[in-house]
């Protein structure tokens, strides 16, 4: 089977029976990892067909990788004054345009006035041609490695735009700012997906929504609050995806186990991630019709494990999740620089060994 067929088969009741092996997926391979092992990758993929982003996971043996597509929005930065009286320009994510580090440094959307300015500075644009061109490039490689299209979600953007302290206050009160930000980012996600579908010519695709609602071993929002505050928006968005003949899935970090029934209720057909202590046997037992993507341990086994430990880890995941053919194996997050290349190779060798259906 080609990579695309293998991934799509997991989501199709009839085609699932034709799977030759458990498919594999990685969010992406860190450029720092690629640079560290540059000699390994050199000459192993056709640079006329693949760029580095897709070539590296292809060489490592993955069937799929997350892939971006052009945004249908333009945003003019908003100038605000922070609590210390400093002038700060913020981007669409509510965070400073100029940052001291590459990490999250806090959000600045703490009033409806700022949100109103953001709404004024957001402009929807027609990027149909640009999206079509990107999709054509993806179609050239999808039998080798399948690009799973990704776009940002709602919850993660809301709390990051506000900052956790400010978010917590407004979350508790269900303030107008809190509700307004949810609607603001939900509308952006909905439009991005509608524009993607319009440019796709009804081609069957998997669309992944990135929305971290968990961190390590716990969820960041109670299931009931997610159900009341976010589920209605996602139900509408996912129905748009399903009506177009496409597949909605979600990504989150951490252990999202207690949120899975609500994700299913919202229309998500699968989830990529599964870190922070999630139990694969429990997931298989409680949610047999939900597609599980990931589960590879990037905290301990992949960066520090021995050959034997990696082999046992993959075997255990296959024992838990392989049989009902709703499993796509891979790292729970990314292949980052500190993961040894040999460990990735051993992981993928074990995937091929224990993942065979035929």
CSV table of N, CA and C in Angstrom, one decimal, residues 12-108:
chain,number,residue,atom,x,y,z
A,12,UNK,N,-11.3,4.2,7.5
A,12,UNK,CA,-12.4,3.7,6.6
A,12,UNK,C,-12.7,2.2,7.0
A,13,UNK,N,-14.0,2.0,7.3
A,13,UNK,CA,-14.4,0.7,7.9
A,13,UNK,C,-14.1,-0.5,6.9
A,14,UNK,N,-14.3,-0.2,5.6
A,14,UNK,CA,-14.0,-1.3,4.6
A,14,UNK,C,-12.5,-1.4,4.3
A,15,UNK,N,-11.9,-0.3,4.0
A,15,UNK,CA,-10.5,-0.4,3.6
A,15,UNK,C,-9.6,-0.8,4.8
A,16,UNK,N,-10.0,-0.6,6.0
A,16,UNK,CA,-9.2,-1.0,7.2
A,16,UNK,C,-8.8,-2.5,7.1
A,17,UNK,N,-9.7,-3.3,6.6
A,17,UNK,CA,-9.4,-4.7,6.5
A,17,UNK,C,-8.2,-5.0,5.5
A,18,UNK,N,-7.9,-4.1,4.6
A,18,UNK,CA,-6.9,-4.3,3.6
A,18,UNK,C,-5.5,-3.8,4.1
A,19,UNK,N,-5.4,-3.3,5.3
A,19,UNK,CA,-4.1,-2.8,5.8
A,19,UNK,C,-3.1,-3.9,5.8
A,20,UNK,N,-1.9,-3.5,5.3
A,20,UNK,CA,-0.8,-4.4,5.3
A,20,UNK,C,0.1,-4.4,6.6
A,21,UNK,N,0.0,-3.2,7.2
A,21,UNK,CA,0.8,-3.0,8.4
A,21,UNK,C,0.2,-1.8,9.2
A,22,UNK,N,0.6,-1.6,10.4
A,22,UNK,CA,0.2,-0.5,11.2
A,22,UNK,C,1.0,0.8,10.6
A,23,UNK,N,0.2,1.8,10.2
A,23,UNK,CA,0.9,3.0,9.6
A,23,UNK,C,1.7,3.7,10.7
A,24,UNK,N,2.5,4.6,10.3
A,24,UNK,CA,3.3,5.4,11.2
A,24,UNK,C,3.3,6.9,10.9
A,25,UNK,N,3.5,7.7,11.9
A,25,UNK,CA,3.3,9.2,11.7
A,25,UNK,C,4.3,9.9,12.7
A,26,UNK,N,4.7,11.0,12.3
A,26,UNK,CA,5.5,11.9,13.2
A,26,UNK,C,5.0,13.3,12.9
A,27,UNK,N,5.0,14.1,14.0
A,27,UNK,CA,4.5,15.5,13.9
A,27,UNK,C,5.5,16.2,12.9
A,28,UNK,N,6.7,16.2,13.1
A,28,UNK,CA,7.8,16.6,12.2
A,28,UNK,C,9.1,16.2,12.8
A,29,UNK,N,10.2,16.3,12.0
A,29,UNK,CA,11.5,16.1,12.4
A,29,UNK,C,12.2,17.4,12.6
A,30,UNK,N,12.7,17.6,13.8
A,30,UNK,CA,13.3,18.9,14.1
A,30,UNK,C,14.5,19.2,13.2
A,31,UNK,N,14.6,20.4,12.6
A,31,UNK,CA,15.7,20.7,11.8
A,31,UNK,C,17.1,20.5,12.5
A,32,UNK,N,17.1,20.7,13.8
A,32,UNK,CA,18.3,20.5,14.5
A,32,UNK,C,18.8,19.1,14.5
A,33,UNK,N,17.8,18.2,14.5
A,33,UNK,CA,18.1,16.7,14.4
A,33,UNK,C,18.6,16.4,13.0
A,34,UNK,N,18.0,17.0,12.0
A,34,UNK,CA,18.4,16.8,10.6
A,34,UNK,C,19.9,17.3,10.5
A,35,UNK,N,20.2,18.4,11.0
A,35,UNK,CA,21.5,19.0,10.9
A,35,UNK,C,22.5,18.1,11.6
A,36,UNK,N,22.1,17.6,12.8
A,36,UNK,CA,23.1,16.8,13.6
A,36,UNK,C,23.4,15.5,12.8
A,37,UNK,N,22.5,15.0,12.0
A,37,UNK,CA,22.7,13.7,11.3
A,37,UNK,C,22.6,13.9,9.8
A,38,UNK,N,23.2,15.0,9.4
A,38,UNK,CA,23.1,15.4,8.0
A,38,UNK,C,23.7,14.4,7.0
A,39,UNK,N,24.8,13.8,7.4
A,39,UNK,CA,25.4,12.7,6.6
A,39,UNK,C,24.5,11.6,6.3
A,40,UNK,N,23.7,11.2,7.3
A,40,UNK,CA,22.8,10.1,7.2
A,40,UNK,C,21.7,10.4,6.2
A,41,UNK,N,21.2,11.6,6.1
A,41,UNK,CA,20.1,12.0,5.2
A,41,UNK,C,20.6,12.3,3.8
A,42,UNK,N,21.8,12.7,3.6
A,42,UNK,CA,22.3,13.1,2.3
A,42,UNK,C,22.2,12.0,1.3
A,43,UNK,N,21.6,12.4,0.1
A,43,UNK,CA,21.5,11.4,-1.0
A,43,UNK,C,20.4,10.4,-0.9
A,44,UNK,N,19.6,10.4,0.2
A,44,UNK,CA,18.6,9.4,0.4
A,44,UNK,C,17.2,9.7,0.0
A,45,UNK,N,17.1,11.0,-0.5
A,45,UNK,CA,15.8,11.3,-1.1
A,45,UNK,C,16.0,12.3,-2.3
A,46,UNK,N,15.1,12.3,-3.2
A,46,UNK,CA,15.2,13.1,-4.4
A,46,UNK,C,14.8,14.5,-4.0
A,47,UNK,N,15.8,15.4,-4.1
A,47,UNK,CA,15.5,16.8,-3.7
A,47,UNK,C,14.6,17.6,-4.7
A,48,UNK,N,14.4,17.0,-5.9
A,48,UNK,CA,13.5,17.6,-6.8
A,48,UNK,C,12.1,17.3,-6.5
A,49,UNK,N,11.9,16.2,-5.6
A,49,UNK,CA,10.5,15.8,-5.2
A,49,UNK,C,10.2,16.3,-3.8
A,50,UNK,N,11.2,16.0,-2.9
A,50,UNK,CA,11.0,16.3,-1.5
A,50,UNK,C,11.9,17.5,-1.1
A,51,UNK,N,11.4,18.3,-0.2
A,51,UNK,CA,12.2,19.2,0.5
A,51,UNK,C,12.6,18.6,1.9
A,52,UNK,N,13.4,19.2,2.6
A,52,UNK,CA,14.0,18.6,3.9
A,52,UNK,C,12.9,18.2,4.8
A,53,UNK,N,11.8,19.1,4.9
A,53,UNK,CA,10.7,18.8,5.9
A,53,UNK,C,10.1,17.5,5.6
A,54,UNK,N,9.9,17.1,4.4
A,54,UNK,CA,9.2,15.8,4.1
A,54,UNK,C,10.3,14.7,3.8
A,55,UNK,N,11.4,15.1,3.3
A,55,UNK,CA,12.4,14.1,3.0
A,55,UNK,C,13.0,13.4,4.2
A,56,UNK,N,13.1,14.1,5.3
A,56,UNK,CA,13.7,13.5,6.6
A,56,UNK,C,12.8,12.4,7.1
A,57,UNK,N,11.5,12.7,7.3
A,57,UNK,CA,10.6,11.6,7.9
A,57,UNK,C,10.4,10.5,6.9
A,58,UNK,N,10.5,10.8,5.6
A,58,UNK,CA,10.4,9.7,4.6
A,58,UNK,C,11.6,8.8,4.7
A,59,UNK,N,12.8,9.3,4.8
A,59,UNK,CA,14.0,8.5,4.9
A,59,UNK,C,13.9,7.7,6.2
A,60,UNK,N,13.4,8.2,7.3
A,60,UNK,CA,13.3,7.5,8.5
A,60,UNK,C,12.2,6.4,8.5
A,61,UNK,N,11.3,6.5,7.5
A,61,UNK,CA,10.4,5.4,7.3
A,61,UNK,C,9.0,5.7,7.7
A,62,UNK,N,8.7,6.9,8.0
A,62,UNK,CA,7.3,7.3,8.5
A,62,UNK,C,6.4,7.4,7.2
A,63,UNK,N,5.1,7.1,7.5
A,63,UNK,CA,4.1,7.1,6.5
A,63,UNK,C,3.4,8.5,6.3
A,64,UNK,N,3.5,9.3,7.4
A,64,UNK,CA,2.8,10.6,7.4
A,64,UNK,C,3.5,11.6,8.3
A,65,UNK,N,3.2,12.9,8.0
A,65,UNK,CA,3.7,14.0,8.8
A,65,UNK,C,2.8,15.1,8.7
A,66,UNK,N,2.7,15.9,9.8
A,66,UNK,CA,1.9,17.1,9.7
A,66,UNK,C,2.4,18.1,8.6
A,67,UNK,N,1.5,18.8,8.0
A,67,UNK,CA,1.8,19.7,6.9
A,67,UNK,C,1.0,21.0,6.9
A,68,UNK,N,1.7,22.1,6.8
A,68,UNK,CA,1.0,23.4,6.8
A,68,UNK,C,0.3,23.7,5.4
A,69,UNK,N,-0.6,24.6,5.4
A,69,UNK,CA,-1.1,25.2,4.2
A,69,UNK,C,-1.3,26.7,4.4
A,70,UNK,N,-1.3,27.5,3.3
A,70,UNK,CA,-1.4,28.9,3.4
A,70,UNK,C,-2.6,29.4,4.2
A,71,UNK,N,-2.4,30.4,5.0
A,71,UNK,CA,-3.5,31.0,5.8
A,71,UNK,C,-4.4,31.9,4.9
A,72,UNK,N,-5.7,31.9,5.2
A,72,UNK,CA,-6.6,32.8,4.4
A,72,UNK,C,-6.8,34.1,5.2
A,73,UNK,N,-5.9,34.5,6.0
A,73,UNK,CA,-6.0,35.7,6.8
A,73,UNK,C,-4.7,36.5,6.7
A,74,UNK,N,-4.9,37.8,6.8
A,74,UNK,CA,-3.8,38.7,7.0
A,74,UNK,C,-4.1,39.5,8.3
A,75,UNK,N,-3.0,39.8,9.1
A,75,UNK,CA,-3.3,40.5,10.3
A,75,UNK,C,-2.2,41.6,10.5
A,76,UNK,N,-2.8,42.8,10.8
A,76,UNK,CA,-1.9,44.0,11.1
A,76,UNK,C,-1.7,44.0,12.6
A,77,UNK,N,-0.4,44.0,13.0
A,77,UNK,CA,-0.1,44.0,14.4
A,77,UNK,C,-0.8,45.1,15.2
A,78,UNK,N,-1.2,44.8,16.4
A,78,UNK,CA,-1.9,45.7,17.3
A,78,UNK,C,-0.9,46.3,18.3
A,79,UNK,N,-0.9,47.6,18.5
A,79,UNK,CA,0.0,48.3,19.4
A,79,UNK,C,-0.8,48.5,20.7
A,80,UNK,N,-0.2,47.9,21.8
A,80,UNK,CA,-0.9,48.1,23.1
A,80,UNK,C,0.1,48.6,24.2
A,81,UNK,N,-0.4,49.0,25.3
A,81,UNK,CA,0.5,49.4,26.4
A,81,UNK,C,0.4,48.3,27.5
A,82,UNK,N,1.5,47.7,28.0
A,82,UNK,CA,1.4,46.7,29.0
A,82,UNK,C,1.3,47.3,30.4
A,83,UNK,N,1.3,46.4,31.4
A,83,UNK,CA,1.0,46.8,32.8
A,83,UNK,C,2.2,47.7,33.3
A,84,UNK,N,3.3,47.6,32.7
A,84,UNK,CA,4.5,48.5,33.1
A,84,UNK,C,4.5,49.8,32.3
A,85,UNK,N,3.6,50.0,31.5
A,85,UNK,CA,3.6,51.2,30.7
A,85,UNK,C,4.4,51.2,29.4
A,86,UNK,N,4.9,50.0,29.1
A,86,UNK,CA,5.7,49.8,27.8
A,86,UNK,C,4.8,49.6,26.6
A,87,UNK,N,5.2,50.1,25.5
A,87,UNK,CA,4.5,49.9,24.3
A,87,UNK,C,4.9,48.6,23.6
A,88,UNK,N,3.9,47.8,23.3
A,88,UNK,CA,4.2,46.4,22.8
A,88,UNK,C,3.3,46.2,21.6
A,89,UNK,N,3.9,45.6,20.5
A,89,UNK,CA,3.1,45.2,19.4
A,89,UNK,C,2.8,43.7,19.5
A,90,UNK,N,1.5,43.4,19.4
A,90,UNK,CA,1.1,42.0,19.5
A,90,UNK,C,0.6,41.5,18.1
A,91,UNK,N,0.8,40.2,18.0
A,91,UNK,CA,0.4,39.5,16.7
A,91,UNK,C,-0.9,38.8,16.9
A,92,UNK,N,-1.3,38.1,15.9
A,92,UNK,CA,-2.7,37.4,15.9
A,92,UNK,C,-2.8,36.5,17.1
A,93,UNK,N,-1.7,35.9,17.6
A,93,UNK,CA,-1.8,35.0,18.8
A,93,UNK,C,-1.8,35.7,20.1
A,94,UNK,N,-1.9,37.1,20.1
A,94,UNK,CA,-2.0,37.9,21.3
A,94,UNK,C,-0.7,38.0,22.0
A,95,UNK,N,0.4,37.5,21.5
A,95,UNK,CA,1.7,37.6,22.1
A,95,UNK,C,2.6,38.6,21.4
A,96,UNK,N,3.6,39.0,22.1
A,96,UNK,CA,4.5,40.1,21.5
A,96,UNK,C,5.1,39.6,20.2
A,97,UNK,N,5.2,40.6,19.3
A,97,UNK,CA,5.9,40.3,18.0
A,97,UNK,C,7.4,40.0,18.2
A,98,UNK,N,8.0,40.9,19.0
A,98,UNK,CA,9.4,40.7,19.4
A,98,UNK,C,9.5,40.0,20.7
A,99,UNK,N,10.2,38.9,20.7
A,99,UNK,CA,10.3,38.1,22.0
A,99,UNK,C,11.8,37.9,22.3
A,100,UNK,N,12.1,37.7,23.6
A,100,UNK,CA,13.4,37.5,24.0
A,100,UNK,C,13.9,36.0,23.7
A,101,UNK,N,13.0,35.1,23.7
A,101,UNK,CA,13.3,33.7,23.5
A,101,UNK,C,12.4,33.1,22.5
A,102,UNK,N,12.6,31.8,22.1
A,102,UNK,CA,11.7,31.1,21.2
A,102,UNK,C,10.5,30.4,22.0
A,103,UNK,N,10.5,30.6,23.3
A,103,UNK,CA,9.5,30.0,24.1
A,103,UNK,C,8.3,30.9,24.4
A,104,UNK,N,7.2,30.4,25.0
A,104,UNK,CA,6.1,31.2,25.3
A,104,UNK,C,6.4,32.2,26.4
A,105,UNK,N,6.1,33.4,26.2
A,105,UNK,CA,6.5,34.5,27.2
A,105,UNK,C,5.3,35.2,27.8
A,106,UNK,N,4.1,34.7,27.4
A,106,UNK,CA,2.9,35.4,27.9
A,106,UNK,C,2.0,36.1,26.9
A,107,UNK,N,0.8,36.3,27.2
A,107,UNK,CA,-0.1,37.0,26.3
A,107,UNK,C,-0.5,38.3,26.8
A,108,UNK,N,-1.1,39.2,25.9
A,108,UNK,CA,-1.4,40.5,26.3
A,108,UNK,C,-2.9,40.9,26.1
